[in-house]
mmCIF file with all atom_site columns, C-alpha atoms in Angstrom:
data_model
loop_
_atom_site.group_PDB
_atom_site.id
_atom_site.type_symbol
_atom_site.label_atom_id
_atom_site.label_alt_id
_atom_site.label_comp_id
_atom_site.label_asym_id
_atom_site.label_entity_id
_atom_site.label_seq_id
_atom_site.pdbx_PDB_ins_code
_atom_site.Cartn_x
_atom_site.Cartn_y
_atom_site.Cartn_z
_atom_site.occupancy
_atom_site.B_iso_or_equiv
_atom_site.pdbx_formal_charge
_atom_site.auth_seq_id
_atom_site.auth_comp_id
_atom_site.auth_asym_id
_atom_site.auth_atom_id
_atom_site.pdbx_PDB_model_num
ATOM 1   C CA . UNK A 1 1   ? -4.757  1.840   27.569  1.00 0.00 ? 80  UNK A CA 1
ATOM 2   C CA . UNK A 1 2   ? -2.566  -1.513  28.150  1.00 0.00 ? 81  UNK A CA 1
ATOM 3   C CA . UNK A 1 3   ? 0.623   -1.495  26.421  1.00 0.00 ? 82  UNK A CA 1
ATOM 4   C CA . UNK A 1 4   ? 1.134   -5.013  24.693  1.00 0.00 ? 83  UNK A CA 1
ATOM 5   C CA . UNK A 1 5   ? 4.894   -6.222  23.755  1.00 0.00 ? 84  UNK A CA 1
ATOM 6   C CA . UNK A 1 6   ? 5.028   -6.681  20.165  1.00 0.00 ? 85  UNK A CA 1
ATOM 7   C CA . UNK A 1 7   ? 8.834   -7.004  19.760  1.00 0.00 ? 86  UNK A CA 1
ATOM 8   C CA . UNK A 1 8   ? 11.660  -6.736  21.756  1.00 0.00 ? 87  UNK A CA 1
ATOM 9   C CA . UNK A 1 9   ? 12.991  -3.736  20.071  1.00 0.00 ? 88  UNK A CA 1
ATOM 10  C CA . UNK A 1 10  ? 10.565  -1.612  22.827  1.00 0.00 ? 89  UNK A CA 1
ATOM 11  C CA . UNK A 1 11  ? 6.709   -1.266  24.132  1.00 0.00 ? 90  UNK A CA 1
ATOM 12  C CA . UNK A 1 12  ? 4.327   -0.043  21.669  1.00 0.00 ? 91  UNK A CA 1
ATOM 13  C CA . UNK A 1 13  ? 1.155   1.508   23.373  1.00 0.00 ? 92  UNK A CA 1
ATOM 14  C CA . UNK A 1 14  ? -1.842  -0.674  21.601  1.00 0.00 ? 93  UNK A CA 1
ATOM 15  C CA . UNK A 1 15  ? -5.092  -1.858  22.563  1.00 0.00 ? 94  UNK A CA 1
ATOM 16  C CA . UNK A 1 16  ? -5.787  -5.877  22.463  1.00 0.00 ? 95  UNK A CA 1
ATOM 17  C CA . UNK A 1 17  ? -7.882  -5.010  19.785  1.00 0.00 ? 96  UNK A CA 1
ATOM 18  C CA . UNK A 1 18  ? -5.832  -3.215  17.672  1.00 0.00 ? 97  UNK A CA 1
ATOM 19  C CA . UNK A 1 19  ? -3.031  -6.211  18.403  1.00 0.00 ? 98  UNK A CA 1
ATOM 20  C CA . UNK A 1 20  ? -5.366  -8.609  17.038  1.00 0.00 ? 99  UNK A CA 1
ATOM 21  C CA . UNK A 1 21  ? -6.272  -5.977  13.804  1.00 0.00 ? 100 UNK A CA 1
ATOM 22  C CA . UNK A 1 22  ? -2.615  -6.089  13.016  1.00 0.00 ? 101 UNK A CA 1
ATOM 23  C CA . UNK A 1 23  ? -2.404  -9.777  13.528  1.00 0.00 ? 102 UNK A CA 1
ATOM 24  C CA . UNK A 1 24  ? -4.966  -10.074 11.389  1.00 0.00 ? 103 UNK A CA 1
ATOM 25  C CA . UNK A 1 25  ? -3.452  -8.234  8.535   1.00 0.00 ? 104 UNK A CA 1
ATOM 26  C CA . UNK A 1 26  ? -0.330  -9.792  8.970   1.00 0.00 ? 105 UNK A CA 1
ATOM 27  C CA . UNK A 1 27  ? -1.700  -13.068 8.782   1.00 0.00 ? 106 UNK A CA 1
ATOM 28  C CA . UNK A 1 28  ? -3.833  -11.750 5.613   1.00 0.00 ? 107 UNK A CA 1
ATOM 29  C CA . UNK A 1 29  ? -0.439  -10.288 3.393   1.00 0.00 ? 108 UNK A CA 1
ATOM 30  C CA . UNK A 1 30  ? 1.503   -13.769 4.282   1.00 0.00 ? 109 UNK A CA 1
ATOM 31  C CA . UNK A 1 31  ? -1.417  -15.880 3.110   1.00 0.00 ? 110 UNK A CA 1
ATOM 32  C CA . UNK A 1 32  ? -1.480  -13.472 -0.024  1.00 0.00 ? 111 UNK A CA 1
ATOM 33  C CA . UNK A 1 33  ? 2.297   -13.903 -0.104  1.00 0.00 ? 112 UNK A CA 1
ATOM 34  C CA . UNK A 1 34  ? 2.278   -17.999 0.372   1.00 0.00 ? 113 UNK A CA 1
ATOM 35  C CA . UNK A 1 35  ? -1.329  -18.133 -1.931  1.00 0.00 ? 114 UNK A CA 1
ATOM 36  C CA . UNK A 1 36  ? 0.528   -16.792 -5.099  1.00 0.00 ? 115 UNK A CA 1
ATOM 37  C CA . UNK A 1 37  ? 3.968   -17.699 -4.235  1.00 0.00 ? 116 UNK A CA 1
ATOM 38  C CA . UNK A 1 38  ? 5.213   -14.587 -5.847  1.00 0.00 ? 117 UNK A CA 1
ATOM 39  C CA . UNK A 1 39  ? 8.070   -12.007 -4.401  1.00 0.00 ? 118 UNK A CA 1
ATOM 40  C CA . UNK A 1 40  ? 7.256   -8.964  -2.100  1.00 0.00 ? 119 UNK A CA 1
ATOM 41  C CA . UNK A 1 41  ? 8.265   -7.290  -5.035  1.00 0.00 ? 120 UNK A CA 1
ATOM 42  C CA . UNK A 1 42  ? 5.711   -8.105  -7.700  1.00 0.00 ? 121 UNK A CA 1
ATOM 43  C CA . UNK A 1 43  ? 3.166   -8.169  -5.074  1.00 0.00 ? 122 UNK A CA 1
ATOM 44  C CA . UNK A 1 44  ? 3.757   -4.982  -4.327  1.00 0.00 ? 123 UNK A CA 1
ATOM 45  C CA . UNK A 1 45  ? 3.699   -3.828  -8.112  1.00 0.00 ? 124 UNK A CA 1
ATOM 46  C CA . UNK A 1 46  ? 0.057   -5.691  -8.389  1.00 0.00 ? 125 UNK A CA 1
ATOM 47  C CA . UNK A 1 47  ? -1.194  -4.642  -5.086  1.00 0.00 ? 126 UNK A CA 1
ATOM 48  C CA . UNK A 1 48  ? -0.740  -0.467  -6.525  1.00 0.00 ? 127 UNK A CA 1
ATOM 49  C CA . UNK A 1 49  ? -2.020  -1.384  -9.841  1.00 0.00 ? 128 UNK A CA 1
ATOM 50  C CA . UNK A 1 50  ? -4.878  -3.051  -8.473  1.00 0.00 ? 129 UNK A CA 1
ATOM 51  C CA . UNK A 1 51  ? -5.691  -0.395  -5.684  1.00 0.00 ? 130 UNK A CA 1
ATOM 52  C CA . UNK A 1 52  ? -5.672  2.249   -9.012  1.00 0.00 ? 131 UNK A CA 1
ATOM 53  C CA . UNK A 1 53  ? -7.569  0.343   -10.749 1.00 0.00 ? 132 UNK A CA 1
ATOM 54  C CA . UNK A 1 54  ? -10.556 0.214   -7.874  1.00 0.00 ? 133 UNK A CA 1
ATOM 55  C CA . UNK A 1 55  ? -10.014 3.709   -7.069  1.00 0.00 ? 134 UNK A CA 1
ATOM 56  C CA . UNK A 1 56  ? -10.886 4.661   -10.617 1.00 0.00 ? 135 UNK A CA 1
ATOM 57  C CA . UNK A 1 57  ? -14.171 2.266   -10.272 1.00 0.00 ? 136 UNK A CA 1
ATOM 58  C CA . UNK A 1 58  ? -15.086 3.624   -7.279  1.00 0.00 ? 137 UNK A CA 1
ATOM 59  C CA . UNK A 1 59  ? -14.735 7.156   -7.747  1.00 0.00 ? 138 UNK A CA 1
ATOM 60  C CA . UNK A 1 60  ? -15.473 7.332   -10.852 1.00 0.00 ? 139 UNK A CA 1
ATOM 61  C CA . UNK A 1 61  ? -12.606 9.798   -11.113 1.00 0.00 ? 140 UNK A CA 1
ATOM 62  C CA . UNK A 1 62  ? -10.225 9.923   -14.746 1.00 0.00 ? 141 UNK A CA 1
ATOM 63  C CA . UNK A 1 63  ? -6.259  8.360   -13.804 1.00 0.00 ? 142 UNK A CA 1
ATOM 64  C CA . UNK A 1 64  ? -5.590  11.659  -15.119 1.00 0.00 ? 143 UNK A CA 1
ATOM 65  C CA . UNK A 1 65  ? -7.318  13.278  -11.993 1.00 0.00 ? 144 UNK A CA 1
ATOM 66  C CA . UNK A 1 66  ? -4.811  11.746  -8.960  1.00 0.00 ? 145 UNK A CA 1
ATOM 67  C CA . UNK A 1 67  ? -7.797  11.007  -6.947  1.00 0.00 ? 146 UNK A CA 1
ATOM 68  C CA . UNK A 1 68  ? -7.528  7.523   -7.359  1.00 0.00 ? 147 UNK A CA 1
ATOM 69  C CA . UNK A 1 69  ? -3.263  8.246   -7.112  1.00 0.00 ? 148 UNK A CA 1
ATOM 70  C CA . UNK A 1 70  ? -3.949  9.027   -3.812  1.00 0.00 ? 149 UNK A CA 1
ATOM 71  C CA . UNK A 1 71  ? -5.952  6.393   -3.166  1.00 0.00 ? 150 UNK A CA 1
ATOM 72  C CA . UNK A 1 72  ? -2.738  4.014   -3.999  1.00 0.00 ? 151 UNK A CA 1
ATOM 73  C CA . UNK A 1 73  ? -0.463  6.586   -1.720  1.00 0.00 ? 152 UNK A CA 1
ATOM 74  C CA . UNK A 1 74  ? -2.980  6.253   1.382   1.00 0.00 ? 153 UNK A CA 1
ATOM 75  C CA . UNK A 1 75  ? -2.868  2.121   0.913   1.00 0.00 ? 154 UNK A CA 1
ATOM 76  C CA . UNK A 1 76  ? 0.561   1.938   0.811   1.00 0.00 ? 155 UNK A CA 1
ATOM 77  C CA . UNK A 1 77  ? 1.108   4.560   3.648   1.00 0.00 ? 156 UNK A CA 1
ATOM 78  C CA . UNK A 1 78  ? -1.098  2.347   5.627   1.00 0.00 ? 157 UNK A CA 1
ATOM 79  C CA . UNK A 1 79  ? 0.645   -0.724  4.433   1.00 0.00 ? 158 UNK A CA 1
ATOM 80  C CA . UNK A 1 80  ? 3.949   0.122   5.451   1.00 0.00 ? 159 UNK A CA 1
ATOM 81  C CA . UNK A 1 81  ? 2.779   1.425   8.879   1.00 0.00 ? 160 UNK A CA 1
ATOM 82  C CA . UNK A 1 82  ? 1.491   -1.890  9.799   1.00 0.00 ? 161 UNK A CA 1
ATOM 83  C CA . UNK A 1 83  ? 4.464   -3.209  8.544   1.00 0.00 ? 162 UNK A CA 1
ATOM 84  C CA . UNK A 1 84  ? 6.297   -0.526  10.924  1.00 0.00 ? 163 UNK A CA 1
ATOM 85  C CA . UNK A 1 85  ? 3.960   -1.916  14.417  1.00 0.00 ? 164 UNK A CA 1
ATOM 86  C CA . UNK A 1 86  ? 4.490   -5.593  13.002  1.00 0.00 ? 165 UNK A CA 1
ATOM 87  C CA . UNK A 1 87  ? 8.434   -5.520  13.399  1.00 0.00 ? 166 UNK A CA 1
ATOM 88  C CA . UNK A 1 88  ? 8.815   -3.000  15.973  1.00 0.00 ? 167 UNK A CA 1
ATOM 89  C CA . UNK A 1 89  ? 11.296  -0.695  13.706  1.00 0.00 ? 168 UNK A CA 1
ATOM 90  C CA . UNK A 1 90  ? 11.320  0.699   10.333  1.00 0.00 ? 169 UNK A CA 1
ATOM 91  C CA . UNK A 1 91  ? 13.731  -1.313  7.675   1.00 0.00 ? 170 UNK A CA 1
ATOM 92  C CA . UNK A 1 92  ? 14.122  1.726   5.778   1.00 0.00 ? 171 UNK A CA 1
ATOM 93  C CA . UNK A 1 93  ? 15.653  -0.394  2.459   1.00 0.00 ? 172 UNK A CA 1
ATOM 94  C CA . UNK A 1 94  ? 12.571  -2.734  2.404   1.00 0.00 ? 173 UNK A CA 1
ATOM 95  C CA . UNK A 1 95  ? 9.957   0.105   3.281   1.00 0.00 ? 174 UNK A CA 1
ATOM 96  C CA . UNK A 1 96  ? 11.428  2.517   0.247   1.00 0.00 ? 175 UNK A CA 1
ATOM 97  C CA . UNK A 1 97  ? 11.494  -0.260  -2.243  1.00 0.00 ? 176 UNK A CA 1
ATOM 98  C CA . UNK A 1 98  ? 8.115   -1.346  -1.240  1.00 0.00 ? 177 UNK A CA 1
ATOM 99  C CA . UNK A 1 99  ? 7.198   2.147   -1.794  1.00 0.00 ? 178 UNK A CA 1
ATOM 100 C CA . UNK A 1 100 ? 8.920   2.202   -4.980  1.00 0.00 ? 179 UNK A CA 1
ATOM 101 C CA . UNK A 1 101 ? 7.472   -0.613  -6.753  1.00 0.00 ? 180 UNK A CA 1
ATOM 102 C CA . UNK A 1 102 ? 3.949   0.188   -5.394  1.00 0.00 ? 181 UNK A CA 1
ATOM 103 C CA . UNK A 1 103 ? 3.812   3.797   -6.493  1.00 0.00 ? 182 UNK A CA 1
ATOM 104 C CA . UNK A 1 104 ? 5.767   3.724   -9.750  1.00 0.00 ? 183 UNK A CA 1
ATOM 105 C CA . UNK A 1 105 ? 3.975   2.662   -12.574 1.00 0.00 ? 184 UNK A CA 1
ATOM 106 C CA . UNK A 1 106 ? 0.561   4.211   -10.905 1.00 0.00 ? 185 UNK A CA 1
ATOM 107 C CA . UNK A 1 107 ? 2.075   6.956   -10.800 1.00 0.00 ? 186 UNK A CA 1
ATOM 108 C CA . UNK A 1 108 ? 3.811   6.799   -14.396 1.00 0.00 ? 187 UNK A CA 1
ATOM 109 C CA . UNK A 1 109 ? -0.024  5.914   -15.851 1.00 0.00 ? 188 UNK A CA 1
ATOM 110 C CA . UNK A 1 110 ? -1.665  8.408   -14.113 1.00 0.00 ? 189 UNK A CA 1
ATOM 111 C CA . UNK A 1 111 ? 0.681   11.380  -15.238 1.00 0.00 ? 190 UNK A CA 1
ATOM 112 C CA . UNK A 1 112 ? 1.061   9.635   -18.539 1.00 0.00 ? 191 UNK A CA 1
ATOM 113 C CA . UNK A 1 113 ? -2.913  10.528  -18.650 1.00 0.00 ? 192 UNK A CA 1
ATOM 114 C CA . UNK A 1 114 ? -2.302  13.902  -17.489 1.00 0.00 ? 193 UNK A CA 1
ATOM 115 C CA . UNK A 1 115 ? 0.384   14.759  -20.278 1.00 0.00 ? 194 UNK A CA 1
ATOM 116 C CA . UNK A 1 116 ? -1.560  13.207  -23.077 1.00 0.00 ? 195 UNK A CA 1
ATOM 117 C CA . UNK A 1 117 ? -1.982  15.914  -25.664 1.00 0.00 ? 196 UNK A CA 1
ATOM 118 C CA . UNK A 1 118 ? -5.841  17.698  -25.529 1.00 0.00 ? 197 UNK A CA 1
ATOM 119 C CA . UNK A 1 119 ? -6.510  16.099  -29.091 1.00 0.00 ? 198 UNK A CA 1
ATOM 120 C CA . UNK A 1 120 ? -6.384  12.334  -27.840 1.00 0.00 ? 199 UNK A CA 1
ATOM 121 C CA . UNK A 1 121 ? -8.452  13.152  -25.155 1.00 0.00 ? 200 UNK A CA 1
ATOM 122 C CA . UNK A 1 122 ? -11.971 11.562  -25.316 1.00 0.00 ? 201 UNK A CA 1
ATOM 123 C CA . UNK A 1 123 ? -14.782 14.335  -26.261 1.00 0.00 ? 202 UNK A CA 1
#
C-alpha cells in the first residue's frame, strides 16, 4: 500500500484512493461551511439533528428507541475521524466540542422520548 504525506506532523498509510475520498469530503464540509456561512458550531448542531431526523425516516425506528441515536453517534464518529486524517493530529478541544454540540440535543430528544410517562405515549 503507498503511504501518501498528508501533513507534516508524520506519514499516514493511505491508498490514492482513499486520499482523494477524504479530499473529497473535505472539500464537501467547507463548501457546506462557505454555502451557509454559518459557524462549525451550529453546523454541527444541524448536521446531528438532521442525521436523527433521517435515521428515524429510514428506520422507521421511535427517537425513543436509540437506533436512530446511534445513527447520529456513528456520523459523527466518522466525521471527526476524517477530520483526525485531514490534519494529521487530533485537536482534542475542537473534536469534543464538535462532539458536544452534535450529540446533545439528539441525545436530550431521544431520552426525553424515552422518559415520557406511558400515558402520553401514542396507543
Amino acid at each position: 500500500m503507498p503511504v501518501v504525506r498528508l501533513k507534516p506532523t508524520g506519514w499516514l498509510p493511505m491508498t490514492r484512493q482513499s486520499s482523494d475520498l477524504l479530499s473529497l469530503y473535505i472539500e464537501f464540509i467547507q463548501w457546506i461551511g462557505d454555502g451557509t456561512g454559518l459557524p462549525d458550531t451550529i453546523l454541527h448542531i444541524h448536521a446531528g439533528m438532521a442525521v436523527l431526523l433521517l435515521a428515524r425516516l429510514l428506520t422507521r425506528k421511535s427517537l425513543g428507541s436509540l437506533v436512530p441515536l446511534a445513527f447520529v453517534v456513528v456520523a459523527e464518529l466518522g466525521n471527526e475521524i476524517m477530520d483526525r486524517l485531514h490534519y494529521g493530529s487530533w485537536r482534542w478541544p475542537d473534536t469534543s466540542m464538535d462532539v458536544l454540540n452534535t450529540l446533545l440535543w439528539p441525545a436530550v430528544l431521544s431520552l426525553a422520548i424515552r422518559l415520557r410517562p406511558p400515558e402520553t405515549r401514542r396507543r
